[in-house]
Coordinates of C-alpha atoms and ligand atoms in Angstrom, one line a residue:
X1 CA -97.5 -7.3 -91.1
X2 CA -97.3 -4.0 -92.9
X3 CA -99.0 -1.9 -90.4
X4 CA -99.6 -2.6 -86.6
X5 CA -103.7 -2.2 -86.1
X6 CA -104.4 -3.3 -89.6
X7 CA -107.9 -5.3 -89.3
X8 CA -108.6 -7.6 -92.2
X9 CA -112.2 -8.9 -93.8
X10 CA -110.0 -12.3 -94.3
X11 CA -107.5 -13.8 -92.6
X12 CA -106.4 -16.7 -94.9
X13 CA -104.3 -19.2 -92.2
X14 CA -102.8 -21.3 -95.3
X15 CA -101.2 -20.0 -98.7
X16 CA -101.4 -23.4 -100.4
X17 CA -103.8 -24.9 -102.8
X18 CA -107.4 -23.7 -101.5
X19 CA -105.7 -20.6 -100.0
X20 CA -103.8 -19.3 -103.1
X21 CA -107.9 -19.7 -104.9
X22 CA -108.9 -18.2 -101.7
X23 CA -106.7 -15.2 -101.7
X24 CA -106.9 -14.8 -105.6
X25 CA -110.9 -14.5 -105.7
X26 CA -111.3 -12.3 -102.0
X27 CA -108.6 -9.8 -103.0
X28 CA -110.1 -9.1 -106.6
X29 CA -113.2 -7.0 -104.4
X30 CA -110.6 -4.1 -103.5
X31 CA -112.9 -3.0 -100.3
X32 CA -111.7 -6.2 -98.8
X33 CA -108.6 -6.3 -96.3
X34 CA -107.2 -9.7 -97.1
X35 CA -104.3 -11.7 -95.3
X36 CA -102.5 -14.9 -96.4
X37 CA -100.8 -16.5 -93.3
X38 CA -97.7 -19.0 -94.8
X39 CA -95.9 -21.4 -92.9
X40 CA -93.5 -22.1 -95.4
X41 CA -91.5 -19.8 -97.6
X42 CA -92.3 -18.4 -100.9
X43 CA -91.0 -21.5 -102.4
X44 CA -90.4 -20.7 -105.8
X45 CA -87.5 -22.5 -106.8
X46 CA -86.6 -25.2 -109.5
X47 CA -87.7 -28.3 -108.0
X48 CA -91.2 -27.1 -108.1
X49 CA -91.1 -25.4 -111.6
X50 CA -90.0 -28.6 -113.4
X51 CA -91.7 -31.7 -112.9
X52 CA -88.8 -34.1 -112.6
X53 CA -87.7 -31.7 -109.5
X54 CA -90.4 -33.9 -107.3
X55 CA -87.7 -36.4 -106.5
X56 CA -86.4 -33.6 -104.4
X57 CA -89.2 -32.6 -103.2
X58 CA -90.0 -35.8 -100.7
X59 CA -89.0 -35.1 -97.1
X60 CA -87.5 -31.8 -98.7
X61 CA -85.9 -29.9 -95.6
X62 CA -87.8 -26.6 -96.0
X63 CA -90.5 -27.2 -98.9
X64 CA -92.2 -30.7 -97.2
X65 CA -93.5 -31.0 -93.4
X66 CA -91.4 -34.2 -92.8
X67 CA -95.0 -35.6 -91.0
X68 CA -95.0 -39.0 -89.9
X69 CA -97.1 -41.0 -89.0
X70 CA -97.6 -42.7 -85.1
X71 CA -97.0 -46.2 -84.9
X72 CA -99.1 -48.4 -87.7
X73 CA -100.0 -52.0 -86.0
X74 CA -101.3 -53.0 -89.3
X75 CA -98.5 -52.0 -91.4
X76 CA -95.6 -53.6 -89.6
X77 CA -95.3 -51.1 -86.6
X78 CA -93.8 -48.5 -88.9
X79 CA -93.8 -44.5 -88.5
X80 CA -95.4 -43.8 -92.2
X81 CA -94.1 -40.8 -94.0
X82 CA -96.2 -38.0 -94.9
X83 CA -95.6 -36.0 -97.6
X84 CA -97.4 -32.0 -97.6
X85 CA -96.2 -29.0 -98.9
X86 CA -95.1 -26.4 -96.8
X87 CA -94.6 -22.8 -99.2
X88 CA -97.0 -20.7 -101.2
X89 CA -99.0 -23.0 -103.0
X90 CA -98.7 -25.8 -100.8
X91 CA -98.7 -29.3 -101.7
X92 CA -99.7 -28.1 -105.4
X93 CA -95.8 -26.9 -105.1
X94 CA -94.8 -30.8 -104.8
X95 CA -98.1 -32.8 -105.8
X96 CA -97.3 -35.3 -109.2
X97 CA -99.6 -32.7 -111.4
X98 CA -102.0 -35.7 -111.8
X99 CA -105.6 -34.4 -112.8
X100 CA -108.3 -36.4 -111.9
X101 CA -111.9 -35.4 -111.1
X102 CA -113.3 -38.5 -109.7
X103 CA -116.7 -40.0 -111.2
X104 CA -120.0 -38.5 -110.7
X105 CA -120.8 -41.0 -108.2
X106 CA -118.0 -39.6 -106.2
X107 CA -119.9 -36.4 -105.7
X108 CA -123.5 -37.9 -105.6
X109 CA -122.3 -40.4 -102.7
X110 CA -122.1 -37.6 -100.7
X111 CA -125.7 -37.1 -100.2
X112 CA -125.8 -33.3 -99.7
X113 CA -127.6 -31.1 -101.3
X114 CA -125.9 -28.4 -103.4
X115 CA -122.9 -30.9 -103.9
X116 CA -124.0 -33.2 -106.7
X117 CA -122.3 -33.9 -109.4
X118 CA -124.6 -31.6 -111.9
X119 CA -124.3 -29.1 -109.9
X120 CA -120.1 -29.1 -109.5
X121 CA -119.6 -30.0 -112.9
X122 CA -119.6 -26.2 -114.2
X123 CA -117.3 -25.1 -111.4
X124 CA -114.6 -27.8 -111.8
X125 CA -115.0 -26.7 -115.8
X126 CA -114.9 -22.8 -114.4
X127 CA -111.4 -23.3 -112.4
X128 CA -110.1 -25.5 -115.7
X129 CA -107.8 -24.1 -118.5
X130 CA -107.3 -27.2 -120.8
X131 CA -104.7 -26.7 -123.4
X132 CA -107.2 -28.9 -125.8
X133 CA -109.5 -26.1 -126.0
X134 CA -113.4 -27.0 -124.7
X135 CA -113.2 -30.4 -126.6
X136 CA -116.7 -32.0 -124.5
X137 CA -118.4 -31.1 -121.9
X138 CA -116.4 -32.4 -119.6
X139 CA -113.7 -30.0 -119.8
X140 CA -113.9 -26.0 -119.6
X141 CA -111.4 -23.5 -121.0
X142 CA -110.3 -20.3 -119.6
X143 CA -110.2 -21.0 -115.7
X144 CA -106.6 -20.3 -113.9
X145 CA -105.8 -24.4 -113.7
X146 CA -104.0 -25.0 -116.6
X147 CA -104.4 -28.7 -118.1
X148 CA -102.5 -30.6 -120.8
X149 CA -101.5 -34.0 -122.1
X150 CA -98.0 -34.9 -120.4
X151 CA -94.9 -33.7 -122.9
X152 CA -92.8 -37.0 -122.3
X153 CA -93.2 -39.8 -124.2
X154 CA -91.3 -43.2 -124.3
X155 CA -91.8 -46.1 -126.4
X156 CA -92.4 -48.0 -123.0
X157 CA -95.5 -45.8 -122.3
X158 CA -97.0 -47.4 -125.7
X159 CA -95.6 -50.7 -124.5
X160 CA -97.6 -50.3 -121.4
X161 CA -100.8 -49.8 -123.6
X162 CA -100.5 -52.7 -125.5
X163 CA -99.7 -55.0 -122.7
X164 CA -103.0 -53.6 -121.2
X165 CA -105.2 -54.3 -124.7
X166 CA -103.2 -58.1 -124.4
X167 CA -104.8 -58.1 -121.3
X168 CA -108.2 -57.4 -122.2
X169 CA -108.4 -54.2 -120.6
X170 CA -110.4 -51.6 -122.3
X171 CA -108.8 -47.7 -123.7
X172 CA -110.1 -44.7 -121.9
X173 CA -109.3 -41.9 -123.6
X174 CA -110.0 -39.2 -121.1
X175 CA -110.7 -40.0 -117.3
X176 CA -112.5 -36.7 -116.9
X177 CA -115.2 -37.9 -118.6
X178 CA -118.1 -38.7 -116.5
X179 CA -120.0 -40.0 -119.5
X180 CA -118.4 -42.8 -119.8
X181 CA -117.1 -45.6 -117.0
X182 CA -113.9 -44.3 -115.4
X183 CA -112.4 -48.3 -116.3
X184 CA -110.2 -48.7 -118.5
X185 CA -105.7 -47.7 -119.4
X186 CA -104.6 -44.1 -120.8
X187 CA -102.9 -41.0 -120.4
X188 CA -103.6 -39.1 -117.9
X189 CA -103.8 -35.1 -117.6
X190 CA -101.7 -32.9 -115.8
X191 CA -101.8 -29.5 -114.3
X192 CA -99.0 -28.3 -116.0
X193 CA -98.6 -25.3 -119.2
X194 CA -96.2 -26.2 -121.8
X195 CA -94.3 -28.8 -119.2
X196 CA -94.1 -26.9 -116.2
X197 CA -96.2 -27.0 -113.1
X198 CA -99.1 -25.2 -112.5
X199 CA -99.3 -24.6 -108.7
X200 CA -102.0 -22.5 -107.3
X201 CA -98.8 -19.9 -106.2
X202 CA -98.3 -19.3 -110.1
X203 CA -101.6 -19.1 -111.2
X204 CA -103.8 -17.6 -108.9
X205 CA -101.4 -16.5 -106.2
X206 CA -98.8 -14.2 -107.7
X207 CA -101.0 -12.9 -110.7
X208 CA -103.0 -10.8 -107.9
X209 CA -99.8 -10.6 -105.7
X210 CA -99.8 -6.7 -106.9
X211 CA -102.9 -5.6 -105.3
X212 CA -102.8 -3.2 -102.5
X213 CA -105.5 -4.6 -100.3
X214 CA -103.4 -8.3 -100.2
X215 CA -100.5 -9.1 -97.9
X216 CA -98.8 -12.3 -97.9
X217 CA -96.8 -13.0 -94.9
X218 CA -94.6 -16.4 -95.6
X219 CA -92.6 -18.0 -92.8
X220 CA -95.8 -17.2 -90.0
X221 CA -96.8 -20.5 -88.6
X222 CA -100.5 -19.5 -86.7
X223 CA -100.7 -21.5 -83.5
X224 CA -104.2 -20.4 -82.6
X225 CA -107.6 -18.8 -83.7
X226 CA -108.7 -16.6 -80.8
X227 CA -112.0 -15.7 -79.5
X228 CA -114.4 -13.2 -78.4
X229 CA -116.5 -15.4 -75.7
X230 CA -119.6 -12.9 -74.2
X231 CA -122.1 -14.8 -72.9
X232 CA -125.4 -15.6 -74.5
X233 CA -123.8 -15.4 -78.0
X234 CA -121.6 -18.0 -80.2
X235 CA -118.1 -17.4 -79.6
X236 CA -116.7 -15.2 -82.3
X237 CA -113.3 -15.3 -83.9
X238 CA -111.7 -11.6 -83.6
X239 CA -108.2 -13.0 -85.2
X240 CA -105.3 -15.7 -84.8
X241 CA -101.9 -15.6 -83.0
X242 CA -99.1 -16.5 -85.4
X243 CA -95.1 -16.9 -84.6
X244 CA -92.4 -15.6 -87.1
X245 CA -88.7 -15.9 -86.8
X246 CA -89.3 -17.0 -83.1
X247 CA -91.6 -13.8 -82.3
X248 CA -95.4 -14.2 -81.4
X249 CA -97.7 -12.0 -83.8
X250 CA -101.2 -11.7 -83.7
X251 CA -103.4 -10.3 -86.6
X252 CA -107.1 -8.7 -86.0
X253 CA -110.2 -9.4 -87.6
X254 CA -112.0 -6.3 -88.8
X255 CA -115.6 -6.2 -87.5
X256 CA -117.9 -9.0 -89.7
X257 CA -114.3 -10.6 -90.8
X258 CA -113.5 -14.0 -91.3
X259 CA -110.7 -17.0 -90.2
X260 CA -110.7 -19.3 -93.3
X261 CA -108.4 -22.3 -92.5
X262 CA -107.2 -23.5 -95.5
X263 CA -104.1 -25.4 -93.5
X264 CA -105.2 -28.9 -95.2
X265 CA -105.8 -31.9 -93.9
X266 CA -103.9 -32.4 -91.6
X267 CA -102.9 -28.7 -89.9
X268 CA -106.7 -27.4 -90.4
X269 CA -107.9 -30.1 -87.4
X270 CA -104.9 -30.0 -85.7
X271 CA -105.4 -25.7 -85.7
X272 CA -109.2 -26.2 -84.6
X273 CA -107.9 -28.4 -81.7
X274 CA -105.4 -26.3 -80.7
X275 CA -108.1 -23.5 -80.5
X276 CA -110.6 -25.7 -78.5
X277 CA -112.4 -27.1 -80.9
X278 CA -112.6 -30.8 -81.2
X279 CA -113.8 -33.9 -79.5
X280 CA -114.1 -32.1 -76.0
X281 CA -112.8 -34.9 -73.7
X282 CA -109.7 -34.6 -75.7
X283 CA -109.1 -31.3 -74.7
X284 CA -109.8 -30.8 -71.7
X285 CA -107.6 -33.9 -71.0
X286 CA -105.0 -31.8 -72.4
X287 CA -105.7 -28.7 -70.3
X288 CA -107.5 -26.4 -73.9
X289 CA -110.4 -24.6 -73.0
X290 CA -113.1 -25.9 -75.1
X291 CA -114.8 -23.3 -77.8
X292 CA -116.9 -25.6 -79.3
X293 CA -117.3 -29.5 -78.8
X294 CA -117.4 -31.1 -81.9
X295 CA -116.6 -34.7 -81.7
X296 CA -115.7 -34.8 -85.6
X297 CA -112.5 -32.3 -85.7
X298 CA -110.1 -35.1 -86.7
X299 CA -111.8 -37.8 -87.5
X300 CA -113.0 -39.3 -90.7
X301 CA -109.5 -39.1 -92.1
X302 CA -109.2 -40.7 -95.7
X303 CA -106.4 -41.8 -98.3
X304 CA -105.5 -43.9 -100.9
X305 CA -103.1 -46.6 -99.8
X306 CA -99.8 -47.3 -102.3
X307 CA -98.3 -50.9 -103.2
X308 CA -96.4 -51.2 -106.3
X309 CA -95.0 -54.2 -108.6
X310 CA -91.3 -53.6 -109.9
X311 CA -89.2 -55.3 -112.2
X312 CA -86.1 -55.2 -113.7
X313 CA -85.6 -54.9 -117.3
X314 CA -82.9 -56.4 -119.7
X315 CA -79.9 -53.9 -119.6
X316 CA -80.1 -53.6 -123.6
X317 CA -83.3 -51.7 -122.8
X318 CA -81.6 -49.2 -120.2
X319 CA -82.4 -46.1 -122.6
X320 CA -86.4 -46.6 -122.1
X321 CA -86.2 -46.2 -118.6
X322 CA -87.1 -42.3 -117.5
X323 CA -84.4 -42.6 -114.5
X324 CA -81.3 -43.6 -117.3
X325 CA -82.7 -40.9 -119.9
X326 CA -82.1 -38.3 -116.8
X327 CA -79.1 -39.7 -115.1
X328 CA -75.9 -40.3 -116.1
X329 CA -74.3 -43.6 -114.5
X330 CA -73.1 -42.0 -111.8
X331 CA -76.7 -40.6 -110.9
X332 CA -75.5 -36.9 -112.0
X333 CA -78.1 -35.1 -114.4
X334 CA -77.1 -34.9 -118.0
X335 CA -77.1 -31.8 -119.0
X336 CA -78.0 -32.5 -122.5
X337 CA -81.5 -32.8 -121.3
X338 CA -81.1 -29.9 -119.0
X339 CA -81.1 -27.7 -122.3
X340 CA -83.5 -30.3 -123.9
X341 CA -86.0 -29.0 -121.1
X342 CA -84.9 -25.3 -121.0
X343 CA -85.6 -25.1 -124.6
X344 CA -88.2 -27.1 -125.4
X345 CA -90.3 -27.6 -122.3
X346 CA -90.2 -31.9 -123.3
X347 CA -88.2 -34.8 -122.6
X348 CA -87.7 -36.8 -119.3
X349 CA -87.7 -33.4 -117.2
X350 CA -90.9 -32.9 -118.2
X351 CA -92.6 -36.1 -116.4
X352 CA -93.3 -36.3 -112.3
X353 CA -92.8 -40.0 -113.8
X354 CA -96.1 -41.5 -113.4
X355 CA -98.7 -39.6 -115.9
X356 CA -100.2 -42.6 -117.9
X357 CA -101.5 -45.6 -116.2
X358 CA -105.2 -46.9 -115.7
X359 CA -108.4 -47.0 -113.7
X360 CA -109.9 -50.7 -112.7
X361 CA -112.1 -52.3 -110.8
X362 CA -110.7 -55.1 -109.2
X363 CA -114.2 -56.5 -108.3
X364 CA -116.0 -56.7 -111.4
X365 CA -118.4 -54.3 -110.5
X366 CA -119.0 -50.5 -109.8
X367 CA -116.4 -47.1 -109.9
X368 CA -112.7 -48.4 -109.8
X369 CA -111.3 -49.4 -106.9
X370 CA -107.7 -49.3 -108.1
X371 CA -105.9 -47.2 -110.0
X372 CA -102.7 -48.4 -111.7
X373 CA -99.9 -45.8 -112.4
X374 CA -97.3 -46.9 -114.4
X375 CA -93.8 -45.7 -114.4
X376 CA -91.2 -46.0 -116.9
X377 CA -88.6 -46.7 -114.1
X378 CA -87.2 -49.4 -111.2
X379 CA -89.1 -48.4 -108.3
X380 CA -85.7 -48.8 -105.4
X381 CA -87.8 -49.9 -102.7
X382 CA -91.0 -51.8 -102.6
X383 CA -92.1 -48.5 -100.6
X384 CA -92.5 -46.2 -103.3
X385 CA -91.3 -43.3 -101.5
X386 CA -88.2 -44.3 -99.4
X387 CA -87.0 -45.2 -103.7
X388 CA -86.4 -41.4 -103.9
X389 CA -84.3 -41.5 -100.2
X390 CA -83.0 -44.1 -101.4
X391 CA -81.9 -42.3 -105.0
X392 CA -79.9 -39.9 -102.6
X393 CA -77.7 -42.7 -101.3
X394 CA -77.1 -44.0 -105.0
X395 CA -76.0 -40.5 -105.9
X396 CA -73.4 -40.1 -103.0
X397 CA -71.9 -43.7 -103.7
X398 CA -71.6 -42.5 -107.5
X399 CA -73.8 -45.5 -108.8
X400 CA -76.5 -45.8 -111.3
X401 CA -80.1 -46.4 -110.7
X402 CA -80.8 -49.1 -112.7
X403 CA -83.2 -50.1 -115.4
X404 CA -86.4 -51.0 -114.9
X405 CA -90.7 -50.8 -115.4
X406 CA -92.8 -49.9 -112.0
X407 CA -96.9 -50.1 -111.8
X408 CA -97.7 -48.1 -108.7
X409 CA -101.3 -49.2 -107.3
X410 CA -103.2 -47.2 -105.6
X411 CA -106.9 -48.0 -103.5
X412 CA -108.5 -45.3 -104.7
X413 CA -111.9 -45.5 -103.3
X414 CA -111.2 -46.9 -99.7
X415 CA -113.3 -47.9 -97.3
X416 CA -110.8 -47.7 -94.0
X417 CA -111.0 -44.3 -91.8
X418 CA -108.1 -42.8 -90.2
X419 CA -108.0 -39.5 -87.7
X420 CA -105.7 -36.2 -87.1
X421 CA -105.2 -35.6 -83.2
X422 CA -103.2 -33.7 -80.5
X423 CA -100.3 -34.9 -79.0
X424 CA -100.0 -31.8 -76.9
X425 CA -100.7 -28.5 -76.7
X426 CA -97.4 -27.1 -78.6
X427 CA -98.2 -25.9 -81.5
X428 CA -94.9 -27.1 -83.3
X429 CA -95.3 -30.1 -82.4
X430 CA -96.4 -32.7 -85.5
X431 CA -99.8 -33.7 -84.2
X432 CA -100.7 -37.3 -83.8
X433 CA -101.5 -38.9 -87.1
X434 CA -103.2 -42.2 -87.8
X435 CA -103.9 -43.3 -91.3
X436 CA -105.2 -46.4 -90.3
X437 CA -105.2 -48.4 -93.3
X438 CA -107.1 -51.7 -94.1
X439 CA -109.2 -51.1 -90.5
X440 CA -112.1 -51.6 -92.6
X441 CA -114.0 -55.0 -91.2
X442 CA -114.1 -56.8 -94.8
X443 CA -111.0 -56.1 -95.8
X444 CA -111.9 -54.5 -98.9
X445 CA -109.1 -52.5 -98.8
X446 CA -106.3 -54.9 -98.9
X447 CA -108.2 -57.3 -100.9
X448 CA -108.0 -53.9 -103.7
X449 CA -104.5 -53.9 -103.6
X450 CA -103.9 -58.0 -103.4
X451 CA -105.8 -57.8 -106.1
X452 CA -104.1 -54.8 -108.1
X453 CA -100.8 -57.3 -107.5
X454 CA -102.0 -60.0 -109.4
X455 CA -103.2 -58.0 -112.4
X456 CA -99.9 -55.6 -112.5
X457 CA -98.4 -59.6 -112.9
X458 CA -101.3 -60.1 -115.8
X459 CA -100.4 -56.5 -117.7
X460 CA -96.7 -57.6 -117.7
X461 CA -96.5 -60.8 -118.7
X462 CA -98.4 -59.8 -122.2
X463 CA -96.2 -58.6 -125.0
X464 CA -94.4 -56.5 -126.1
X465 CA -94.0 -55.5 -122.2
X466 CA -92.8 -59.4 -121.2
X467 CA -89.8 -59.1 -123.8
X468 CA -88.4 -56.6 -121.8
X469 CA -88.7 -57.8 -118.4
X470 CA -85.6 -59.5 -116.7
X471 CA -86.9 -59.9 -113.2
X472 CA -89.9 -59.0 -110.5
X473 CA -87.8 -58.1 -108.0
X474 CA -91.1 -56.1 -105.9
X475 CA -93.1 -58.4 -104.4
X476 CA -90.8 -61.0 -106.2
X477 CA -91.5 -64.2 -107.9
X478 CA -91.7 -66.0 -104.1
X479 CA -94.6 -64.0 -103.4
X480 CA -98.0 -65.7 -105.0
X481 CA -100.3 -66.6 -101.8
X482 CA -102.7 -64.3 -100.5
X483 CA -101.2 -64.1 -97.0
X484 CA -97.4 -63.5 -98.6
X485 CA -98.9 -61.0 -100.7
X486 CA -100.9 -59.5 -97.5
X487 CA -97.4 -58.9 -95.7
X488 CA -95.9 -57.5 -98.7
X489 CA -98.7 -54.6 -99.1
X490 CA -98.5 -54.3 -95.5
X491 CA -94.5 -53.8 -95.2
X492 CA -94.0 -51.9 -98.2
X493 CA -97.2 -49.3 -98.4
X494 CA -97.0 -45.6 -98.7
X495 CA -99.9 -42.7 -99.1
X496 CA -100.9 -41.9 -102.1
X497 CA -100.6 -38.2 -100.6
X498 CA -104.7 -38.0 -100.6
X499 CA -105.6 -37.0 -97.6
X500 CA -108.9 -35.7 -97.1
X501 CA -112.2 -35.9 -94.8
X502 CA -111.1 -34.8 -91.1
X503 CA -113.5 -31.7 -90.8
X504 CA -115.8 -32.8 -92.9
X505 CA -119.3 -31.3 -93.8
X506 CA -122.3 -32.2 -93.7
X507 CA -125.9 -31.5 -92.6
X508 CA -127.1 -30.3 -89.4
X509 CA -128.4 -33.3 -87.8
X510 CA -124.9 -34.8 -88.6
X511 CA -122.9 -34.9 -85.2
X512 CA -119.6 -36.0 -86.6
X513 CA -119.8 -32.6 -89.4
X514 CA -117.6 -30.2 -88.7
X515 CA -118.9 -27.4 -91.1
X516 CA -121.9 -26.6 -92.6
X517 CA -122.5 -28.3 -96.4
X518 CA -124.5 -25.1 -96.7
X519 CA -121.3 -22.4 -95.7
X520 CA -118.2 -24.2 -94.6
X521 CA -118.9 -22.3 -91.7
X522 CA -117.3 -24.3 -88.5
X523 CA -120.3 -25.2 -85.7
X524 CA -120.8 -23.8 -83.0
X525 CA -118.9 -20.2 -83.7
X526 CA -119.1 -17.4 -85.6
X527 CA -116.7 -16.1 -88.3
X528 CA -114.9 -19.7 -88.9
X529 CA -115.0 -21.2 -92.0
X530 CA -112.4 -24.5 -93.7
X531 CA -112.1 -24.4 -97.2
X532 CA -109.8 -26.8 -98.2
X533 CA -109.5 -31.0 -98.6
X534 CA -110.7 -31.5 -95.3
X535 CA -114.1 -30.5 -95.7
X536 CA -114.0 -33.3 -98.5
X537 CA -116.4 -36.1 -96.8
X538 CA -115.1 -38.9 -98.8
X539 CA -112.9 -39.1 -100.9
X540 CA -113.0 -39.2 -104.6
X541 CA -111.6 -42.0 -106.7
X542 CA -108.7 -39.9 -107.8
X543 CA -106.3 -37.5 -106.8
X544 CA -107.4 -34.5 -104.9
X545 CA -106.4 -31.5 -106.0
X546 CA -108.8 -31.0 -108.4
X547 CA -111.4 -31.3 -106.0
X548 CA -110.2 -28.9 -103.8
X549 CA -109.3 -25.8 -106.2
X550 CA -113.0 -26.7 -106.8
X551 CA -114.3 -26.5 -103.1
X552 CA -112.2 -23.3 -103.0
X553 CA -113.7 -21.7 -105.7
X554 CA -117.6 -22.4 -104.8
X555 CA -116.0 -21.2 -101.4
X556 CA -115.2 -17.6 -103.5
X557 CA -117.7 -17.3 -105.2
X558 CA -120.3 -17.7 -102.5
X559 CA -118.1 -15.2 -100.2
X560 CA -117.0 -12.6 -103.1
X561 CA -120.8 -12.4 -104.7
X562 CA -123.5 -13.8 -102.2
X563 CA -123.6 -16.1 -104.6
X564 CA -124.9 -19.3 -102.6
X565 CA -123.8 -22.9 -102.5
X566 CA -127.2 -23.7 -101.5
X567 CA -130.2 -21.3 -101.3
X568 CA -130.5 -19.5 -98.0
X569 CA -126.8 -19.5 -97.3
X570 CA -125.2 -16.3 -95.6
X571 CA -123.7 -13.3 -97.3
X572 CA -120.6 -12.4 -97.8
X573 CA -117.7 -11.5 -95.8
X574 CA -116.6 -7.9 -94.2
X575 CA -120.2 -7.8 -94.4
X576 CA -121.9 -6.4 -90.9
X577 CA -124.2 -9.8 -89.9
Ligands
FAD1 P1 -102.5 -28.0 -98.9 O1 -101.8 -27.7 -100.8 O2 -101.3 -28.9 -98.7 O3 -102.1 -26.2 -98.7 C1 -101.8 -26.0 -96.9 C2 -100.8 -25.1 -96.6 O4 -101.3 -24.4 -95.4 C3 -99.7 -25.5 -96.8 O5 -99.2 -24.6 -97.3 C4 -99.1 -25.5 -95.2 O6 -97.6 -24.9 -95.7 C5 -100.1 -24.0 -94.6 N1 -100.1 -24.6 -92.8 C6 -99.8 -25.6 -92.8 N2 -100.2 -25.6 -91.1 C7 -100.2 -24.0 -91.2 C8 -100.1 -22.8 -90.0 N3 -100.3 -23.9 -89.1 N4 -100.0 -21.5 -90.2 C9 -99.3 -21.6 -92.2 N5 -99.9 -22.1 -92.3 C10 -100.4 -23.1 -92.5 N6 -103.0 -34.0 -106.2 C11 -103.4 -33.8 -107.6 O7 -104.8 -33.8 -107.9 N7 -102.8 -34.4 -108.2 C12 -101.5 -35.4 -107.9 O8 -101.4 -35.5 -108.8 C13 -101.0 -35.0 -106.3 N8 -99.9 -35.8 -105.9 C14 -99.8 -35.7 -104.9 C15 -98.5 -35.7 -104.2 C16 -97.8 -35.4 -103.6 C17 -96.5 -35.8 -103.0 C18 -98.6 -34.4 -102.6 C19 -98.5 -34.4 -100.7 C20 -100.1 -34.3 -102.7 C21 -100.1 -34.6 -103.8 N9 -101.8 -34.4 -104.7 C22 -102.1 -34.7 -105.6 C23 -103.0 -33.9 -103.2 C24 -103.2 -32.3 -103.7 O9 -101.6 -31.9 -103.9 C25 -103.7 -32.2 -102.2 O10 -105.2 -33.1 -102.2 C26 -104.0 -30.2 -102.3 O11 -103.0 -29.6 -102.8 C27 -104.4 -30.2 -100.9 O12 -104.8 -28.8 -100.9 P2 -105.0 -28.0 -99.1 O13 -105.4 -27.1 -99.7 O14 -105.8 -28.7 -98.7 O15 -103.4 -28.3 -98.9

């Protein structure tokens, strides 16, 4: 820390997506002293700038947490890898940059006053800077979060669209337009600025870095929230402990200051539990002193489970695969592509590879339960994330990436719920993460993906795509019956990277709510709020970055200007209460 004895009005734990939004908004008031503690490094490397760099970020030794689930019985006993960004900007630096809000019904289904879609629209719009301008009531301009259309195109995208049309699917010109159904095929929007990733670090934090009242400490892992536990009053946060370069440090709150948990849907509940906030019986079993007995901490974990259909295309179409455009026969990056990207910020390096696709209802009614992401490349493995890890092997052997096309399938309105718990009291031990996919009693989630495989195959059977395809490799033509498809799904499922819900907000009478929907304060203590993807009570049907930024923007407005989320919420940080 800059000065010994310094006290802060806000200690932001985690300089990720939400943390960067808060750091910028709160430090705009020069009277507030704001500290950000981020476990990862600055993380401003080319892999995070260049969208195609995403292939290097999965399992990255420095910029990714390298998390794994506990053994998943329903996924052939696999420990599933979970990507999570570890750097300033957090997962916004390592994600696929797709900009989706979900539908209005996603937010209305939360049933929370102050969080209905008609109230949230303004916050989504306020955060957005849409390159096309103020084209509809469902887009904003002038916000920090830059949004644009994908800048890479290949004839394969058009072929996908034509095959979708021939399969009888409708086109959707804007998946974020809440006045029309979400279903259809089309181009996704991306959180990029002129072909470069527009993550929360670059869009929010960097412009604020020169402020004297903002202190950002990287490679500083918070290990515990400290409380003052005077008799007769709620335990009150007084600061945090953190570890930096092997040394144990602490940071103190000023009178009326607050700890703002922005560590994401895995680490926010983990840190609360380590600090004595969680299911009392489980904490006591590990000898942790209970500060607030909250059974909901770590529960309600939600994500989009994902599988795929992957086909090889005939060699004469090699040039059309994004991988063949980027890599030569020895799997080295082609210099002319680097030049094209540097000079024009277009071409195959300007894409994360999955920015065209569809949202579809496999049941024929309601909001889509399925998202398709069309990838103009062959997935080297039926587990889409392992494909990148296999590529490293190809590269080592000097072999080329075979050409093909893939449709990634995600169950985007899943019903299964998992959890994040403690393995031990060691703050450096990864938590016990149980995704618990396909545990919904009706079997709706696996059904979505099973029908999704059939729909994807139907698209691949249509012209013009059909004339390019040599062979279906994943799941393979022999896999047709429900039971065989389910077996394929269970053995290939990877995370769709949309973890939410583990510190969910709710009403006072809801025993499993962790934070108040009125002001995101943690129940049973004072001076701690959670402001990140973990407060989202029910996963929206689309990627979760935009919703996380919306939550953080709202929280920041409440904390800085006393603009309540709901009438009757408390005042801003740093005020004596
Ligand atoms: P994060 O952004 O993950 O931030 C948490 C931060 O806290 C991290 O920087 C972390 O290092 C830090 N931290 C954790 N523990 C500690 C500790 N103890 N001490 C200090 N710091 C700590 N969303 C989209 O909208 N579109 C997409 O295309 C998309 N694709 C994705 C692809 C991948 C591979 C991933 C991982 C995510 C993707 N997402 C996508 C999801 C989206 O990025 C997340 O929902 C969002 O970034 C979550 O924001 P957050 O603030 O909750 O957490």
